[in-house]
XYZ file of C-alpha atoms in Angstrom:
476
model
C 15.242 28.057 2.206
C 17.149 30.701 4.562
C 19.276 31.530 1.539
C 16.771 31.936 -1.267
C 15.079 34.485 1.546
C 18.693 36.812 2.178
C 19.982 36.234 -1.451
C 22.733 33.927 -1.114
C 21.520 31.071 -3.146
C 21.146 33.183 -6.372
C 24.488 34.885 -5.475
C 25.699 31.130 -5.237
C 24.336 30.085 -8.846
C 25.977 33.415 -10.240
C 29.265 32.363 -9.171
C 31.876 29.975 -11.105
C 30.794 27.310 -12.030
C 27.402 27.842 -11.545
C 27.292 30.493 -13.772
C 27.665 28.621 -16.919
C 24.997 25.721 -15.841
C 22.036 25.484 -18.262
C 19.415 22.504 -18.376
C 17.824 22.851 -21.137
C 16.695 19.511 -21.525
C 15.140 18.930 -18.045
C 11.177 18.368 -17.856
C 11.413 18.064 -14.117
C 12.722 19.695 -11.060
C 12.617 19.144 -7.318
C 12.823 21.728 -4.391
C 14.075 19.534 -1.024
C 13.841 21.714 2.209
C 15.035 21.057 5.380
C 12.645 22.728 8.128
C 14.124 21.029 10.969
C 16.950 23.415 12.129
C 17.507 27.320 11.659
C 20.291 28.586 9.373
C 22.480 30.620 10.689
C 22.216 33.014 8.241
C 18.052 33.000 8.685
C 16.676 35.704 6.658
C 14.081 36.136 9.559
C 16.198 38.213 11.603
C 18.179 40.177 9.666
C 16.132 40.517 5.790
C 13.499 43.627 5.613
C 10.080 41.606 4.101
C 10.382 43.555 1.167
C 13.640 42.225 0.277
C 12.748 38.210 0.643
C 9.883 38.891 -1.726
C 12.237 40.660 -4.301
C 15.273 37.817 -3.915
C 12.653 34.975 -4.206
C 11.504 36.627 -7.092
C 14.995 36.799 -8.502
C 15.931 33.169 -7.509
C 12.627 31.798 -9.296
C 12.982 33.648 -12.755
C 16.902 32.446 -12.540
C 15.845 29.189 -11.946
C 13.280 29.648 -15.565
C 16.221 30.880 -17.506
C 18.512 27.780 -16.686
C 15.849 25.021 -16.941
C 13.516 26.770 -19.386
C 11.616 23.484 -20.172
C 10.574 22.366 -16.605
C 7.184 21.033 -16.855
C 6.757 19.233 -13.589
C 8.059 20.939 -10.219
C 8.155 18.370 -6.705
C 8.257 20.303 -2.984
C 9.280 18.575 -0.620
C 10.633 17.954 3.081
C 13.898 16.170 3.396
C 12.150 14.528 6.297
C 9.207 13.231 8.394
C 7.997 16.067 10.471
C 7.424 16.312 14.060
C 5.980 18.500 16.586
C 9.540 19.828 17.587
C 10.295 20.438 13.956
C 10.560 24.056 13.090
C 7.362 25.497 10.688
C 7.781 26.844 7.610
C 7.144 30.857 7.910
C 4.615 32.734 5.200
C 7.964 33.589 3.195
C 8.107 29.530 2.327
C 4.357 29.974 1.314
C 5.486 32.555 -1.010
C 8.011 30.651 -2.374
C 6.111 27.522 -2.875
C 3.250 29.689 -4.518
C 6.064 31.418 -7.130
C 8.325 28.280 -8.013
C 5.065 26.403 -8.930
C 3.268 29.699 -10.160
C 6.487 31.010 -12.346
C 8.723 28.059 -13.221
C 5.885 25.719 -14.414
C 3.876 28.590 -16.751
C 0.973 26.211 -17.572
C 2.103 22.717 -15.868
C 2.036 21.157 -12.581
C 3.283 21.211 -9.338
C 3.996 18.453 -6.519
C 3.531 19.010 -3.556
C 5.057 16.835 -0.195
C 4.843 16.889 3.187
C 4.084 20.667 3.336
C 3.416 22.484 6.832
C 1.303 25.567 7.334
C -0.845 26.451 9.902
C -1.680 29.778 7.581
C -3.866 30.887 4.581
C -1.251 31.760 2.082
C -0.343 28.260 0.944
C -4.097 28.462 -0.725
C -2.308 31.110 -3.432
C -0.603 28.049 -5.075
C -2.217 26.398 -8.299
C -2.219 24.288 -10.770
C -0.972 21.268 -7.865
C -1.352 18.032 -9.456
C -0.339 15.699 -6.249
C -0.433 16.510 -2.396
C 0.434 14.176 0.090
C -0.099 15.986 3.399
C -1.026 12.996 5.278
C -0.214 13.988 9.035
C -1.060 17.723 8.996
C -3.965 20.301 9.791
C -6.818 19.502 8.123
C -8.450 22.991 7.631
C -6.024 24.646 5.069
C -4.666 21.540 3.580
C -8.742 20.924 2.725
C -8.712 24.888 1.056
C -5.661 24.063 -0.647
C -7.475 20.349 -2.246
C -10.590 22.784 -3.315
C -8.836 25.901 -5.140
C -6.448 23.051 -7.007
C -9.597 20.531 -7.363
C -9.914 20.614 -11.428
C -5.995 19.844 -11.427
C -5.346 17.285 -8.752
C -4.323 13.531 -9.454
C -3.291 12.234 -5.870
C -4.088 13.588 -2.545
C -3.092 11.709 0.485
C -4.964 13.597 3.393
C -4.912 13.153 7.160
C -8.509 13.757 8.593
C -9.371 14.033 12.199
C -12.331 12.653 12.502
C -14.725 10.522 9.798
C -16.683 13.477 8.961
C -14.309 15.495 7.567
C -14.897 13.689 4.080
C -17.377 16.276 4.184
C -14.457 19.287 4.039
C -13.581 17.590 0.706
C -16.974 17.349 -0.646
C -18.641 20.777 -0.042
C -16.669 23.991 -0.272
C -17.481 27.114 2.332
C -20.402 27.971 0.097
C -22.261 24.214 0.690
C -21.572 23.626 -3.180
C -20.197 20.043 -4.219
C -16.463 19.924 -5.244
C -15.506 17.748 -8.089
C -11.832 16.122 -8.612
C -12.255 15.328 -12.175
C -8.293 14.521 -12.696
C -7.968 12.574 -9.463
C -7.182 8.699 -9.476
C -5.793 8.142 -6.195
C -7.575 8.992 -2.698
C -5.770 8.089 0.589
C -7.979 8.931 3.824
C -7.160 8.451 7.309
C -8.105 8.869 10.118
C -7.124 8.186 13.768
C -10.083 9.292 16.062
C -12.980 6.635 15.938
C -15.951 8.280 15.756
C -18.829 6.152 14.380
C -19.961 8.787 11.392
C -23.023 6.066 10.447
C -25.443 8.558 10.937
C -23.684 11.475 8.891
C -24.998 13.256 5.775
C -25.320 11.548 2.230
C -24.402 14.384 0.004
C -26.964 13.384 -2.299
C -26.125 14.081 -5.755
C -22.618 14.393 -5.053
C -20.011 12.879 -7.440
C -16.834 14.238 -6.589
C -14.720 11.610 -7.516
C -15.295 10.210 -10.914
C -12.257 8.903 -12.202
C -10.699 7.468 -9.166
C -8.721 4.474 -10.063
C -6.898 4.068 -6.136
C -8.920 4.777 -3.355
C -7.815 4.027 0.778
C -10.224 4.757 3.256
C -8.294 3.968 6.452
C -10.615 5.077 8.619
C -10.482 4.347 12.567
C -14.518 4.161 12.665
C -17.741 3.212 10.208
C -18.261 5.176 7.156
C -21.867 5.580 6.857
C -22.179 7.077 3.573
C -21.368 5.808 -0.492
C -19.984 8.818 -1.729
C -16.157 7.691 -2.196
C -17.322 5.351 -4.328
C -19.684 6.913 -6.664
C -19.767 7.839 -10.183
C -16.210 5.769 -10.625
C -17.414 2.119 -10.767
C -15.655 1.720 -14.322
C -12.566 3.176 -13.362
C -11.633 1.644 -9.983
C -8.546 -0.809 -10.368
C -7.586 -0.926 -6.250
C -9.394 -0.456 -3.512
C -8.295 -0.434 0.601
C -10.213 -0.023 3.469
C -10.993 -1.197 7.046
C -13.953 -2.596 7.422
C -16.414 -2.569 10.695
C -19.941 -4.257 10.621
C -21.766 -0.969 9.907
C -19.765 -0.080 6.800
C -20.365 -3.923 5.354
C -24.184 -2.688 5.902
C -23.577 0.737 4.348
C -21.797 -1.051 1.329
C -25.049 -3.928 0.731
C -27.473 -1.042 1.409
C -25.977 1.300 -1.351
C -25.684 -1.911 -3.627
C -21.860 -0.548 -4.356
C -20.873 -3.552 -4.918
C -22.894 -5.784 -7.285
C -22.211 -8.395 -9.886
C -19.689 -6.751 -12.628
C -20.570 -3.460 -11.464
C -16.652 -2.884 -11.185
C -15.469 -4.188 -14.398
C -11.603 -2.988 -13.707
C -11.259 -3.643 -10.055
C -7.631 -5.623 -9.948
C -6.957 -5.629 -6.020
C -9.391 -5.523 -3.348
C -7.375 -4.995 0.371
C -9.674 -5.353 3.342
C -8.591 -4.742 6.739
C -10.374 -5.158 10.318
C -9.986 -2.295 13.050
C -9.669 -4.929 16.047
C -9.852 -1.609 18.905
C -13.047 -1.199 18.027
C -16.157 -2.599 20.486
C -17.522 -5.136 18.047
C -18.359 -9.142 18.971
C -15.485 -10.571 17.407
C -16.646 -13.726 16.222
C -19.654 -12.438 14.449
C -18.232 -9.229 12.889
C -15.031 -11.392 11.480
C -17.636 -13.731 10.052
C -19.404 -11.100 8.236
C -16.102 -9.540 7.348
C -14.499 -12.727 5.192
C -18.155 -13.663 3.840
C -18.193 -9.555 2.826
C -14.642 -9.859 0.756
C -15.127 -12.904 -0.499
C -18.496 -12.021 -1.943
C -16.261 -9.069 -4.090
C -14.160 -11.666 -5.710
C -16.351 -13.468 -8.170
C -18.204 -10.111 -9.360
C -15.052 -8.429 -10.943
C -11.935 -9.590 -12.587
C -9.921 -9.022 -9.136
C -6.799 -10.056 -9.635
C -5.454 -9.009 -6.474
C -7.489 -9.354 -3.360
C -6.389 -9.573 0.099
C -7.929 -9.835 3.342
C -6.616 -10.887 6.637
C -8.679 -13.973 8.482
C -10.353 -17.314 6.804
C -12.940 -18.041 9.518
C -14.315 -21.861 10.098
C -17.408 -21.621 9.725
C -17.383 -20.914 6.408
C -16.512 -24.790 5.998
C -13.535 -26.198 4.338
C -10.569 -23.479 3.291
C -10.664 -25.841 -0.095
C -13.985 -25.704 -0.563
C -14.553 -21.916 -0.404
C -12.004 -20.104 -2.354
C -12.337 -23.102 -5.056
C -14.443 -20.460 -7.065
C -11.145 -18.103 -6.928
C -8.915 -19.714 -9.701
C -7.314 -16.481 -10.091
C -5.410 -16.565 -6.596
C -1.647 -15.903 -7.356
C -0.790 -15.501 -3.687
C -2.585 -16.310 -0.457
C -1.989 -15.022 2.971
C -3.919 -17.467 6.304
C -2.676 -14.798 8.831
C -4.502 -16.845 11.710
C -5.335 -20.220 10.020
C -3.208 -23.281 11.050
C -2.975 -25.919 8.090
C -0.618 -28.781 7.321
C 0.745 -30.548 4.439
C -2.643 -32.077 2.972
C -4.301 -28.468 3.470
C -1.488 -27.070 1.277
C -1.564 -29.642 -1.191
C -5.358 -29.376 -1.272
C -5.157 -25.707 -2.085
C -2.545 -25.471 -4.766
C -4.915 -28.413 -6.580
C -7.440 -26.226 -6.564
C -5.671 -22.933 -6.752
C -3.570 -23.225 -10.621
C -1.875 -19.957 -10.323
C -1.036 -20.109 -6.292
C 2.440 -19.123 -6.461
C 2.646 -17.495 -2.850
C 1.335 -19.197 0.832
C 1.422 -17.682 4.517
C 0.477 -19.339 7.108
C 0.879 -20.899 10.474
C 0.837 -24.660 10.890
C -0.810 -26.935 12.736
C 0.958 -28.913 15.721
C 0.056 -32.706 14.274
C 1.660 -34.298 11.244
C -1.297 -35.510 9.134
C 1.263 -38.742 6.981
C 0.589 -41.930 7.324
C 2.263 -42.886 10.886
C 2.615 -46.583 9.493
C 4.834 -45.270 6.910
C 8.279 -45.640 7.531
C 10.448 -41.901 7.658
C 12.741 -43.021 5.320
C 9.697 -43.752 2.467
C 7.773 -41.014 3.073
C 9.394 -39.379 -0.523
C 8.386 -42.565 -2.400
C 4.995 -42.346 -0.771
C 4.094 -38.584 -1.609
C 5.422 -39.199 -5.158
C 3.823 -42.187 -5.618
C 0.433 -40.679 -4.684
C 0.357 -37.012 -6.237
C 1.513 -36.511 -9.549
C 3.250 -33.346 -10.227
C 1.362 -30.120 -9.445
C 1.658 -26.342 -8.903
C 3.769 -25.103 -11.826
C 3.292 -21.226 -10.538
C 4.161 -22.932 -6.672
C 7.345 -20.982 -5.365
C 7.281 -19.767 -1.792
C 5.600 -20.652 1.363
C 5.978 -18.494 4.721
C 5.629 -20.057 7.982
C 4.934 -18.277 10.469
C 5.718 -20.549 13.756
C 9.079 -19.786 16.198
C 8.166 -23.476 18.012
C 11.123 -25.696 17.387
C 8.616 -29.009 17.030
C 6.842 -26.959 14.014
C 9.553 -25.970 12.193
C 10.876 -29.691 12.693
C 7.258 -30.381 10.669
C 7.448 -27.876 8.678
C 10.924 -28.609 7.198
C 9.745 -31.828 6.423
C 6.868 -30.689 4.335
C 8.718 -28.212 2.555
C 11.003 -31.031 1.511
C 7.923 -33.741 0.272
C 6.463 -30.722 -1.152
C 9.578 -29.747 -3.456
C 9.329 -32.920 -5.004
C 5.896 -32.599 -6.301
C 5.631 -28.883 -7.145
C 8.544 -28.498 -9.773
C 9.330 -24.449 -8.944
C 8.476 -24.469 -5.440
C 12.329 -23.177 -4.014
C 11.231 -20.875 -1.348
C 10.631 -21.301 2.582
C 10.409 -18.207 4.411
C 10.726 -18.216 8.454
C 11.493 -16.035 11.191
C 14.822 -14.727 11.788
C 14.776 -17.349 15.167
C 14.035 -20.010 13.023
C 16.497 -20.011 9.972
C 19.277 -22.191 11.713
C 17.097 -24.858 12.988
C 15.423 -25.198 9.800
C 18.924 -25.667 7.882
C 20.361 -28.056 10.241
C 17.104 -30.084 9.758
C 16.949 -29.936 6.260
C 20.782 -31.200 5.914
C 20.329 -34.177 8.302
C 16.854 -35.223 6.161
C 18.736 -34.510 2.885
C 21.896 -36.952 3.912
C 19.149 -39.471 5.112
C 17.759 -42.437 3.349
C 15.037 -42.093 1.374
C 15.741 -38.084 0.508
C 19.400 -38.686 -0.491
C 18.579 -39.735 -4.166
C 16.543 -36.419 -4.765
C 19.028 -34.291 -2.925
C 19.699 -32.489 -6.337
C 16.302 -31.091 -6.415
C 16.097 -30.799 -2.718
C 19.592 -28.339 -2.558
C 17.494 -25.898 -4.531
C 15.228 -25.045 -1.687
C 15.906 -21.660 -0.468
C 14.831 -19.946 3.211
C 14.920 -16.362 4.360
C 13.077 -14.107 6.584
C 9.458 -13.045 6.283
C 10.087 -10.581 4.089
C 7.274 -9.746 1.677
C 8.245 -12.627 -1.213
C 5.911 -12.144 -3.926
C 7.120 -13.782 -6.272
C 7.083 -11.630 -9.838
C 4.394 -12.796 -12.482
C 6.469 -13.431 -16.189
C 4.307 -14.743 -17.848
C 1.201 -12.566 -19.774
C -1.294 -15.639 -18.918
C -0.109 -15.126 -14.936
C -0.053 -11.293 -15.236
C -3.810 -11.638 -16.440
C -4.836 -13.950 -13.819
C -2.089 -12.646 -10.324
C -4.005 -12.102 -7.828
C -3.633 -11.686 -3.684
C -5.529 -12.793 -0.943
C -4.399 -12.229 2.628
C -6.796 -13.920 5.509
């Protein structure tokens, strides 16, 4: 930015070829700057103030007469930035402020991974989209309220729970509505339990919110994220500790069809904090699973399946809609998987770790187990692609190769084992020496077209508009 400051860039563009460039087709434009080392022509040093303000005025209005139709305008850092990183001065402030001020007339401006520690970056309107996760809360908060009535996404860091409260009421005490905003990403990293923190009643600032993330490191003890936007939520993520499941039954936020567009539902547990495990992982799953059945979710993910809440089978029978399925800390075997793509139609995705017992027949001979399985289960799991084990022990990936195998001749499109880097050559030499053996030789056709890999994140892509209506997640 050095040489918009001192004049250089616009004496740049003025040269050949630059000269002759014109853009009169482009509807967007995007500013990269690099704040992490000095130029050594800096305009700090050696450009009087008065002459930065005039060359960034020249370099913006240059900019207008070469791409005259720019609608949208993105500012951004070319990197992640750090405490060592060098800050942007006022004169970047002033830039940002006239490039989305001057170029964009009556449109929009992004803006990414800005850093100010002063009041001049509040000058700049008309921002549709700041991500600022990571940075002072104070004036990225003045900033969100002087471009509330134009803001779509805002990804904001905040230190501490109760600094939803900056985004709610301005200076004044007065409620700030985001009327254009869909997607709200809050975090926080200092856990301060904000249960007993003010209400805002009457407050609505949020109502057409179709994303929201409330990473929060502590309870949330109010409803206000959520109000007012119960017909427009599609996705919804958040940690969850035992006195925000209260909050959420208290406030009745979620009831039966009370979120009539709510796609994916992402619940995650904050293990640092001082909670009894057992009972507030209990509440947790019976929490998530009670959001399932009162809205068409078609993605909803969560991280444990706890035993108490009786067989896996049994409980997420009521969740036809399950495209993929994620048993984080549940150990199953071949019968549990079987079991849940019966009563799971659309299960196209499984993660999980195994348990250290083979569950066949042990009077069955090796060689007949294929005739066996087979014999006893007809065909099943058309959407059945890819299961993920997640086990380095050599005797369970033994097991678990052989499974994979039985299982690829009873679910027609299941071609996809996925195990840790450690694991992949084991598992190949195992599944060659089965495939050459009797018994698995006559299917080895079929059986070739099992794939493995890593654990990356295989979802496997919904084609079909019945699956695309019906996809949905669940991670325990």
């Amino acid at each position: 930015e050095d040489h918009i400051y001192n004049g250089l860039a616009l004496k740049a563009l003025l040269r050949k070829p630059y000269v002759d460039y014109t853009f009169p087709k482009v509807r967007s434009l995007c500013f990269k700057f690099d704040f992490a080392r000095k130029s050594e022509h800096s305009a700090d040093d050696v450009t009087a103030p008065q002459d930065i303000g005039a060359n960034i005025r020249a370099f913006v209005r240059h900019i207008k007469q070469i791409a005259p139709m720019v609608q949208k305008v993105y500012i951004k850092s070319t990197r992640n930035i750090s405490i060592e990183t060098r800050l942007p001065s006022q004169q970047f402030n002033s830039l940002a402020s006239q490039i989305c001020q001057s170029i964009c007339d009556m449109e929009f401006c992004y803006l990414s991974r800005p850093i100010c520690m002063d009041s001049s970056l509040i000058t700049i309107r008309r921002l549709v989209y700041m991500d600022v996760n990571g940075f002072e809360f104070e004036p990225m908060v003045h900033l969100a309220w002087h471009n509330a009535s134009t803001l779509q996404f805002l990804n904001i860091y905040l230190q501490r729970n109760e600094n939803i409260a900056g985004l709610i009421q301005n200076a004044d005490g007065s409620y700030v509505q985001y009327p254009c905003l869909y997607k709200l990403i809050l975090g926080t990293r200092q856990s301060t339990d904000s249960s007993m923190g003010p209400t805002f009643p009457g407050a609505l600032p949020f109502p057409r919110l179709r994303y929201l993330s409330l990473v929060l490191a502590s309870s949330i003890g109010h409803d206000t994220p959520f109000r007012g936007n119960s017909a427009t939520l599609e996705w919804l993520n958040m940690y969850l500790t035992l006195n925000t499941i209260t909050m959420l039954r208290d406030n009745m936020v979620f009831t039966p069809m009370s979120h009539p567009r709510l796609q994916s539902v992402n619940l995650g547990w904050n293990y640092d904090l001082p909670e009894p495990r057992s009972a507030s992982e209990f509440e947790y799953i019976k929490f998530g699973l009670t959001i399932g059945p009162n809205a068409p979710v078609r993605q909803f993910t969560t991280l444990i399946y706890h035993p108490k809440l009786g067989p896996i089978t049994t409980t997420l029978g009521e969740h036809k809609c399950i495209q993929a399925l994620e048993l984080t800390h549940t150990r199953i075997h071949v019968l549990d998987v079987i079991a849940l793509v019966k009563v799971l139609p659309l299960l196209s995705y499984l993660s999980s770790k195994i348990l250290q017992f083979d569950p066949l027949p042990r009077n069955i001979d090796k060689h007949n187990l294929p005739a066996y399985v087979i014999a006893k289960y007809p065909p099943m799991g058309k959407w059945f692609r890819c299961w993920r084990i997640n086990s380095d022990s050599v005797f369970e990936v033994k097991v678990a190769t052989k499974w994979a195998l039985l299982l690829a001749l009873i679910c027609p499109n299941f071609d996809y084992v996925a195990f840790s880097a450690n694991s992949r050559e084991l598992f190949m030499a195992h599944m060659k020496e089965m495939i050459a053996s009797n018994g698995y030789r006559q299917h080895a056709t079929r059986l070739r077209r099992l794939l493995f890999g890593g654990w990356s994140n295989f979802i496997p892509n919904v084609k079909t508009a019945q699956a695309k209506r019906a996809a949905a997640v669940i991670r325990y």
